[in-house]
């Protein structure tokens, strides 16, 4: 009986440790309306699905800015991530930019490193590399991320701006606000990487995102709806 209790305690502690590494919303999804100049221009959806020891994260971003019936800006991004034991196990993405360029990223854990194919062909990153898909708060503890659009490594600086209450589903939510500034440039960059502002709950759940558009300096805000 004593050994059974010890085993159960071990399983509970282990499960809590894994849960603390990656925060998953109770309903397994995060949805944002993307707002520009008080108009909805698209959505950003993150769906979580755990199968045995693999956490699947599916991300979809679609933006369409119109003047009347004319589309003046389009962007789409599809991202499938697999996580295992708190690490990125596999990533596959494809992106269509407004300039009609298409990007693909494919990456896998290979032994003690993460191999990724993108605009620079193959790169080898540390096995605990994190993609900039925003939902994982662990990124605030890093100095390098995997660009999930181009499959390259970028350095960045991040600083906490303090606590802030935001409104979600008519309730005030306590969050921590961060500023993320990318310092790595790449030959394929058509515009400067914008300064990002991220709001997380203390448990790590992403609640809000904002940046100045590199296209026209308009403010793009992600308002969480789910």
Coordinates of C-alpha atoms in Angstrom, one line a residue:
X1 CA 0.0 0.0 0.0
X2 CA 2.8 2.4 0.9
X3 CA 4.5 1.8 -2.5
X4 CA 1.2 2.4 -4.3
X5 CA 0.7 5.8 -2.5
X6 CA 4.3 6.8 -3.5
X7 CA 3.7 5.8 -7.1
X8 CA 0.5 7.8 -7.2
X9 CA 2.2 10.9 -5.7
X10 CA 5.0 10.5 -8.3
X11 CA 2.4 10.4 -11.1
X12 CA 0.6 13.5 -9.8
X13 CA 3.8 15.5 -9.3
X14 CA 5.1 14.4 -12.8
X15 CA 1.8 15.4 -14.4
X16 CA 1.9 18.8 -12.7
X17 CA 5.5 19.4 -13.8
X18 CA 4.6 18.7 -17.4
X19 CA 1.5 20.9 -17.1
X20 CA 3.6 23.7 -15.7
X21 CA 6.0 23.6 -18.6
X22 CA 3.2 24.1 -21.2
X23 CA 0.0 25.9 -20.3
X24 CA -3.1 24.7 -22.2
X25 CA -6.4 26.6 -21.9
X26 CA -9.3 24.6 -20.4
X27 CA -11.3 24.5 -23.6
X28 CA -8.1 23.7 -25.6
X29 CA -8.3 26.7 -27.9
X30 CA -7.3 30.4 -28.1
X31 CA -9.0 32.7 -30.7
X32 CA -8.2 36.3 -31.5
X33 CA -9.9 38.8 -33.7
X34 CA -7.3 40.9 -35.5
X35 CA -8.2 44.6 -35.4
X36 CA -6.8 47.5 -37.4
X37 CA -8.3 51.0 -37.3
X38 CA -11.3 49.6 -35.3
X39 CA -12.0 47.1 -38.1
X40 CA -11.8 43.3 -38.0
X41 CA -9.2 42.2 -40.6
X42 CA -8.8 38.6 -39.7
X43 CA -8.3 35.9 -37.1
X44 CA -5.6 34.0 -35.2
X45 CA -6.6 30.6 -33.9
X46 CA -4.6 28.2 -31.8
X47 CA -6.0 24.7 -31.2
X48 CA -4.5 22.2 -28.7
X49 CA -5.0 18.5 -28.9
X50 CA -3.1 16.0 -26.7
X51 CA -2.7 12.4 -27.9
X52 CA -0.9 10.1 -25.4
X53 CA 2.4 11.9 -24.8
X54 CA 2.3 14.2 -27.8
X55 CA 0.7 17.7 -27.7
X56 CA -0.5 18.8 -31.1
X57 CA -0.8 22.6 -31.6
X58 CA -2.5 23.8 -34.8
X59 CA -2.2 27.5 -35.6
X60 CA -4.0 29.4 -38.3
X61 CA -3.6 33.1 -39.1
X62 CA -5.6 34.8 -41.9
X63 CA -5.5 38.6 -42.6
X64 CA -7.4 40.4 -45.4
X65 CA -7.4 44.2 -45.4
X66 CA -9.9 45.8 -47.8
X67 CA -10.9 49.1 -49.1
X68 CA -14.4 48.7 -50.3
X69 CA -14.4 45.4 -52.2
X70 CA -10.7 45.7 -53.0
X71 CA -8.1 43.7 -51.0
X72 CA -5.0 45.8 -50.4
X73 CA -3.2 43.3 -48.0
X74 CA -3.4 39.6 -47.6
X75 CA -1.5 37.2 -45.4
X76 CA -2.0 33.6 -44.3
X77 CA 0.0 31.2 -42.1
X78 CA -0.6 27.6 -41.2
X79 CA 1.5 26.0 -38.5
X80 CA 1.4 22.5 -37.0
X81 CA 3.6 21.9 -33.9
X82 CA 4.1 18.7 -32.0
X83 CA 5.5 18.9 -28.4
X84 CA 6.8 16.0 -26.3
X85 CA 8.1 16.2 -22.8
X86 CA 8.0 20.0 -22.9
X87 CA 10.1 20.3 -26.1
X88 CA 9.3 21.0 -29.7
X89 CA 9.3 17.6 -31.4
X90 CA 8.2 18.6 -34.9
X91 CA 7.0 21.7 -36.8
X92 CA 5.5 22.1 -40.3
X93 CA 4.4 25.5 -41.6
X94 CA 3.5 27.3 -44.8
X95 CA 3.0 31.0 -45.3
X96 CA 1.7 33.2 -48.1
X97 CA 2.7 36.9 -47.8
X98 CA 1.2 40.0 -49.2
X99 CA 4.0 40.1 -51.8
X100 CA 2.9 36.7 -53.1
X101 CA 5.9 34.9 -51.6
X102 CA 5.4 31.5 -50.2
X103 CA 7.5 30.0 -47.3
X104 CA 7.8 26.5 -46.0
X105 CA 9.3 25.3 -42.7
X106 CA 9.9 21.7 -41.7
X107 CA 11.7 20.7 -38.5
X108 CA 12.3 17.6 -36.3
X109 CA 14.1 16.5 -33.2
X110 CA 17.2 14.6 -34.4
X111 CA 19.1 13.0 -31.5
X112 CA 20.2 15.9 -29.3
X113 CA 19.4 18.8 -31.7
X114 CA 16.6 20.2 -33.7
X115 CA 17.0 20.2 -37.5
X116 CA 15.0 22.7 -39.5
X117 CA 14.6 23.4 -43.2
X118 CA 13.6 26.9 -44.3
X119 CA 14.9 29.8 -46.4
X120 CA 18.6 29.0 -45.5
X121 CA 18.1 25.3 -46.3
X122 CA 19.1 23.3 -43.1
X123 CA 19.9 24.9 -39.8
X124 CA 20.7 23.0 -36.6
X125 CA 19.3 24.5 -33.3
X126 CA 19.4 23.4 -29.7
X127 CA 17.0 20.6 -28.8
X128 CA 15.0 23.0 -26.6
X129 CA 14.4 25.7 -29.3
X130 CA 11.1 27.5 -29.1
X131 CA 9.2 28.8 -32.2
X132 CA 7.8 32.3 -32.2
X133 CA 4.2 31.2 -32.2
X134 CA 3.5 33.4 -29.1
X135 CA 1.3 31.0 -27.1
X136 CA 4.3 29.5 -25.1
X137 CA 5.3 31.9 -22.4
X138 CA 8.6 30.2 -22.0
X139 CA 9.8 32.4 -24.8
X140 CA 10.2 35.3 -22.3
X141 CA 13.1 33.3 -20.7
X142 CA 15.0 33.0 -24.0
X143 CA 17.3 35.1 -26.2
X144 CA 16.8 33.2 -29.5
X145 CA 13.7 31.9 -31.2
X146 CA 12.9 29.8 -34.3
X147 CA 11.1 32.0 -36.9
X148 CA 8.2 29.8 -37.8
X149 CA 7.7 31.6 -41.1
X150 CA 11.2 31.3 -42.5
X151 CA 12.8 28.6 -40.5
X152 CA 15.7 30.7 -39.2
X153 CA 17.0 31.6 -35.8
X154 CA 16.6 35.1 -34.6
X155 CA 17.9 36.9 -31.5
X156 CA 15.7 39.2 -29.6
X157 CA 15.5 41.3 -26.4
X158 CA 12.6 41.1 -24.1
X159 CA 11.6 43.1 -21.1
X160 CA 8.7 43.1 -18.7
X161 CA 6.5 46.2 -18.7
X162 CA 4.6 45.4 -15.6
X163 CA 1.2 44.1 -14.6
X164 CA -1.9 45.2 -16.4
X165 CA -5.6 44.3 -16.3
X166 CA -7.4 43.5 -19.5
X167 CA -11.0 42.8 -20.3
X168 CA -11.8 39.3 -21.5
X169 CA -15.4 38.0 -21.7
X170 CA -16.6 41.1 -19.6
X171 CA -14.1 40.2 -16.8
X172 CA -11.0 41.9 -15.7
X173 CA -8.0 39.6 -16.0
X174 CA -4.6 40.1 -14.4
X175 CA -1.8 39.9 -16.9
X176 CA 1.9 40.6 -17.2
X177 CA 2.9 42.7 -20.3
X178 CA 6.1 42.2 -22.2
X179 CA 7.9 43.9 -25.0
X180 CA 9.8 41.8 -27.5
X181 CA 12.2 43.4 -29.9
X182 CA 13.9 41.3 -32.6
X183 CA 17.5 42.3 -33.4
X184 CA 18.4 39.8 -36.1
X185 CA 17.9 40.8 -39.7
X186 CA 17.8 38.5 -42.7
X187 CA 18.3 39.1 -46.4
X188 CA 14.7 37.9 -47.1
X189 CA 13.2 40.5 -44.8
X190 CA 11.0 42.9 -46.8
X191 CA 10.1 45.1 -43.8
X192 CA 11.6 45.6 -40.4
X193 CA 10.4 43.1 -37.7
X194 CA 7.9 45.0 -35.6
X195 CA 8.2 45.5 -31.9
X196 CA 5.7 43.1 -30.3
X197 CA 3.7 43.5 -27.1
X198 CA 2.5 40.4 -25.4
X199 CA 0.1 39.9 -22.5
X200 CA 0.2 36.7 -20.5
X201 CA -1.7 35.4 -17.4
X202 CA 0.7 34.4 -14.7
X203 CA 0.0 30.8 -15.4
X204 CA 1.4 31.4 -18.9
X205 CA -1.8 31.7 -21.0
X206 CA -1.6 34.2 -23.9
X207 CA -4.3 36.8 -23.6
X208 CA -3.4 39.7 -26.0
X209 CA -0.9 40.8 -28.7
X210 CA -0.2 44.1 -30.3
X211 CA 2.3 45.6 -32.8
X212 CA 2.7 48.5 -35.2
X213 CA 2.3 47.2 -38.8
X214 CA 5.5 47.4 -40.8
X215 CA 3.4 48.2 -43.8
X216 CA 2.0 51.6 -42.8
X217 CA 2.7 51.9 -39.0
X218 CA -1.0 51.3 -38.1
X219 CA -1.6 49.5 -34.8
X220 CA -2.5 45.9 -35.1
X221 CA -4.2 44.4 -32.1
X222 CA -5.2 40.9 -31.3
X223 CA -8.3 40.9 -29.1
X224 CA -9.0 37.5 -27.6
X225 CA -12.5 36.2 -28.1
X226 CA -12.1 32.6 -26.9

